Amino acid sequence: MNTFLSYKELTNSIKQKKISFKEYYETLQQKIISNDKEINSFITVNEKVLDQASEADIRIANGTNRLLEGMPLAVKDNIAVYDMKLTCGSKMLENFTPPYQATVIDRLQNAGIIFTGKTNMDEFAMGSTTETSHFGVTKNPVNHNFVPGGSSGGSAAAVAAGFSPAALGSDTGGSVRQPASFCGIVGYKPTYGLLSRYGLTAFGSSLDQIGTLSLNCEDAALLTASMLGLDSKDSTSSSIVPENFYNFQSITIKGKKFGIIAETMSEHTDPQVKSIINAKIKEIEKHGGIAEVVSIPELEYGVSIYYIIAPAEASSNLSRFDGIRYGLQNNTDKNIDVKTLVTKTRTEGFGSEVKRRIITGNFVLSSGYYDAYYKKAQKARILLSDKFKSLFNTYDFLITPTSPVLPFKLGENIDDPLKLYTADLCTIPVNLSGLPAISIPAGVSKEGLPVGMQIIAPSFKDGKLLGIGEYILREVK
Ligand code: GLN
């Protein structure tokens, strides 16, 4: 059975009685058992999935009309689901089962979703390769010698391997879009505030946003439509509902203005990436889109701004993992003092990338350096956001490659954090500005490695963004 079915295709097959949910989930389960030892996309699988599938079959027989009845979804392991471990890819939370559940999970459950399991990720979502997980590396299903990207690499790999038609990820600086690009699927980061962050383990709270990985933009829209909206448990959640949310039929590309950000197509960008993106832009023009090169000189500072603000917020957010409130407590000495206990917990529980971020964060927030780094970064962040805002007076969308480089070989860059940080050039400014963006497959390199194109839209124009994404996927070949 083909497991690369979109939600619409799966729903149709079920309604036409070509398959039952029970049969479908048995196939998914078999596929995971046979192939995921090698790919390692899941940390936890839902053992009750077949029972839940049978229940969905009964509800379908009884004429349920829930939007996502019986649809499978894998969930990144930093989003809380009742009765499933929440590890964040860390030794620190190896045995933690949350007594709470994320708001987006509550809402998806009400729409009929079945959660297939929790996916592997870079520890506490810090990374771009899914190699910093305590639970081992995840491999790219397209080519097992390459990383799937990160930090939502497990979610991207699960979709690209046909284990699930869609997955949730989290995106602080590109962690949904970049793995989608590396694995050849669609990754969508909503406008900041569109989805509640309650139940998502915080990394950089002013940047974090839950997003989707899927086979097309329509599924991203279906999922998001079921998750969005104000949540009293998250004061940054918004009540704005984007127009045209999944009214895709009415969208065309004719006359739409696209700004191509020059700084992301420079001599530092891989030539193959550039030529694939340029070819796609030509096609967009053939279909009536208007493309012009634009410049954002402030983009040069994006990576520096992010790698000050994100670690600053992370150092504060991660202080709760002290072995008392949360986290591993490997201690047998009853007379241990608090300081030694906290030190022991954090030394043993966190991996080296997480420690690097905490140290950086504490440094930029310390008195004496606060003004020079943190305060300056906040000011520069506003300049960058203003630049995006002013470009959207002229352009409907902005385009960049999702990643300026091709997927890395496993192990290639894990000891070179600076190289990994600079590869986040295209995705980071979007989080700093709170904007919505998608990565859609644009082509493959000579070696057969996927290349994604990023499309960025103004705040809360998420419906328009997913619509244009779907149009390009279907029509602009
Ligand atoms: N690669 C970026 C980082 O390591 C982005 C991570 C993310 O979006 N969670 O911080």
Coordinates of N, CA, C and O and ligand atoms in Angstrom, one line a residue, residues 76 122 124-128 150-152 170-178 203 208 306-307 310 353 357 420-421 424 427-428 431, ligand 1:
K76 N 6.9 16.2 17.1 CA 8.3 16.4 17.6 C 8.3 16.3 19.1 O 7.4 16.7 19.8
D122 N 17.3 17.5 17.5 CA 18.5 18.0 18.2 C 18.1 18.3 19.6 O 16.9 18.8 19.9
F124 N 17.0 19.8 22.8 CA 16.2 21.0 23.1 C 16.1 21.9 21.9 O 16.1 23.1 22.0
A125 N 16.1 21.3 20.7 CA 15.8 22.0 19.4 C 17.0 22.9 19.0 O 16.8 23.8 18.2
M126 N 18.2 22.6 19.6 CA 19.4 23.4 19.2 C 20.2 22.6 18.3 O 20.9 21.7 18.6
G127 N 20.2 23.1 17.0 CA 21.0 22.4 16.0 C 20.3 22.4 14.6 O 19.2 22.9 14.5
S128 N 21.0 21.9 13.6 CA 20.5 21.9 12.3 C 20.7 20.6 11.6 O 20.6 20.5 10.4
G150 N 17.7 19.8 10.7 CA 17.3 19.9 12.1 C 16.8 21.2 12.5 O 16.9 22.2 11.6
S151 N 16.3 21.4 13.6 CA 16.3 20.4 14.7 C 15.1 19.4 14.5 O 15.1 18.4 15.2
S152 N 14.1 19.7 13.7 CA 12.9 18.8 13.6 C 13.3 17.7 12.5 O 12.4 17.3 11.7
S170 N 9.0 22.3 15.5 CA 9.0 23.6 16.1 C 10.1 24.4 15.4 O 11.1 23.8 14.9
D171 N 9.9 25.7 15.2 CA 10.8 26.5 14.4 C 11.2 27.8 15.2 O 10.4 28.6 15.3
T172 N 12.5 27.8 15.6 CA 13.0 29.0 16.4 C 13.9 29.8 15.5 O 13.9 31.0 15.6
G173 N 14.6 29.1 14.5 CA 15.4 29.8 13.6 C 15.5 29.1 12.3 O 16.3 29.3 11.4
G174 N 14.5 28.2 12.0 CA 14.5 27.4 10.8 C 14.2 25.9 10.9 O 14.2 25.2 9.9
S175 N 14.0 25.5 12.1 CA 14.0 24.0 12.4 C 12.8 23.3 11.8 O 12.8 22.0 11.8
V176 N 11.8 23.9 11.2 CA 10.8 23.2 10.4 C 11.2 23.3 8.9 O 11.2 22.3 8.2
R177 N 11.6 24.5 8.5 CA 11.8 24.7 7.1 C 13.1 24.1 6.5 O 13.1 23.5 5.5
Q178 N 14.2 24.1 7.3 CA 15.4 23.6 6.8 C 15.4 22.0 6.7 O 15.8 21.5 5.7
F203 N 12.4 27.3 24.0 CA 13.8 27.5 23.7 C 14.1 29.0 23.7 O 14.6 29.6 24.6
D208 N 10.2 31.1 19.1 CA 9.6 29.7 18.9 C 8.2 29.8 18.3 O 7.4 30.6 18.6
Y306 N 20.5 36.6 16.0 CA 19.9 35.4 16.5 C 20.7 34.7 17.5 O 20.2 34.3 18.5
Y307 N 22.0 34.6 17.2 CA 22.9 33.8 18.1 C 23.3 34.6 19.4 O 24.1 34.1 20.1
A310 N 18.7 34.2 20.9 CA 18.2 32.8 21.1 C 18.9 32.2 22.3 O 18.2 31.7 23.3
E353 N 26.2 21.0 23.0 CA 25.7 22.2 22.2 C 24.8 23.0 23.2 O 24.8 24.2 23.2
R357 N 25.2 27.0 24.4 CA 24.2 28.0 24.3 C 23.9 28.7 25.7 O 23.7 29.9 25.7
L420 N 27.7 25.7 11.0 CA 26.3 25.4 11.1 C 25.4 26.6 11.3 O 24.4 26.8 10.7
Y421 N 25.9 27.5 12.2 CA 25.2 28.7 12.5 C 25.0 29.6 11.3 O 23.9 30.1 11.0
D424 N 22.2 29.1 8.7 CA 20.9 29.4 9.0 C 20.5 30.8 8.5 O 19.4 31.4 8.8
T427 N 16.8 31.5 7.0 CA 15.6 31.2 7.8 C 15.5 32.1 9.0 O 14.4 32.4 9.4
I428 N 16.6 32.4 9.7 CA 16.6 33.1 10.9 C 15.9 34.5 10.9 O 15.2 34.8 11.8
N431 N 12.2 34.4 11.7 CA 11.8 34.3 13.1 C 12.0 35.6 13.8 O 11.2 36.0 14.7
Ligands
GLN1 N1 19.6 25.9 13.7 C1 19.0 26.8 14.6 C2 19.6 26.7 16.0 O1 20.4 25.8 16.2 C3 17.5 26.8 14.6 C4 16.9 25.9 15.6 C5 15.5 25.9 15.7 O2 14.8 26.5 14.8 N2 14.9 25.2 16.7 O3 19.3 27.5 16.9

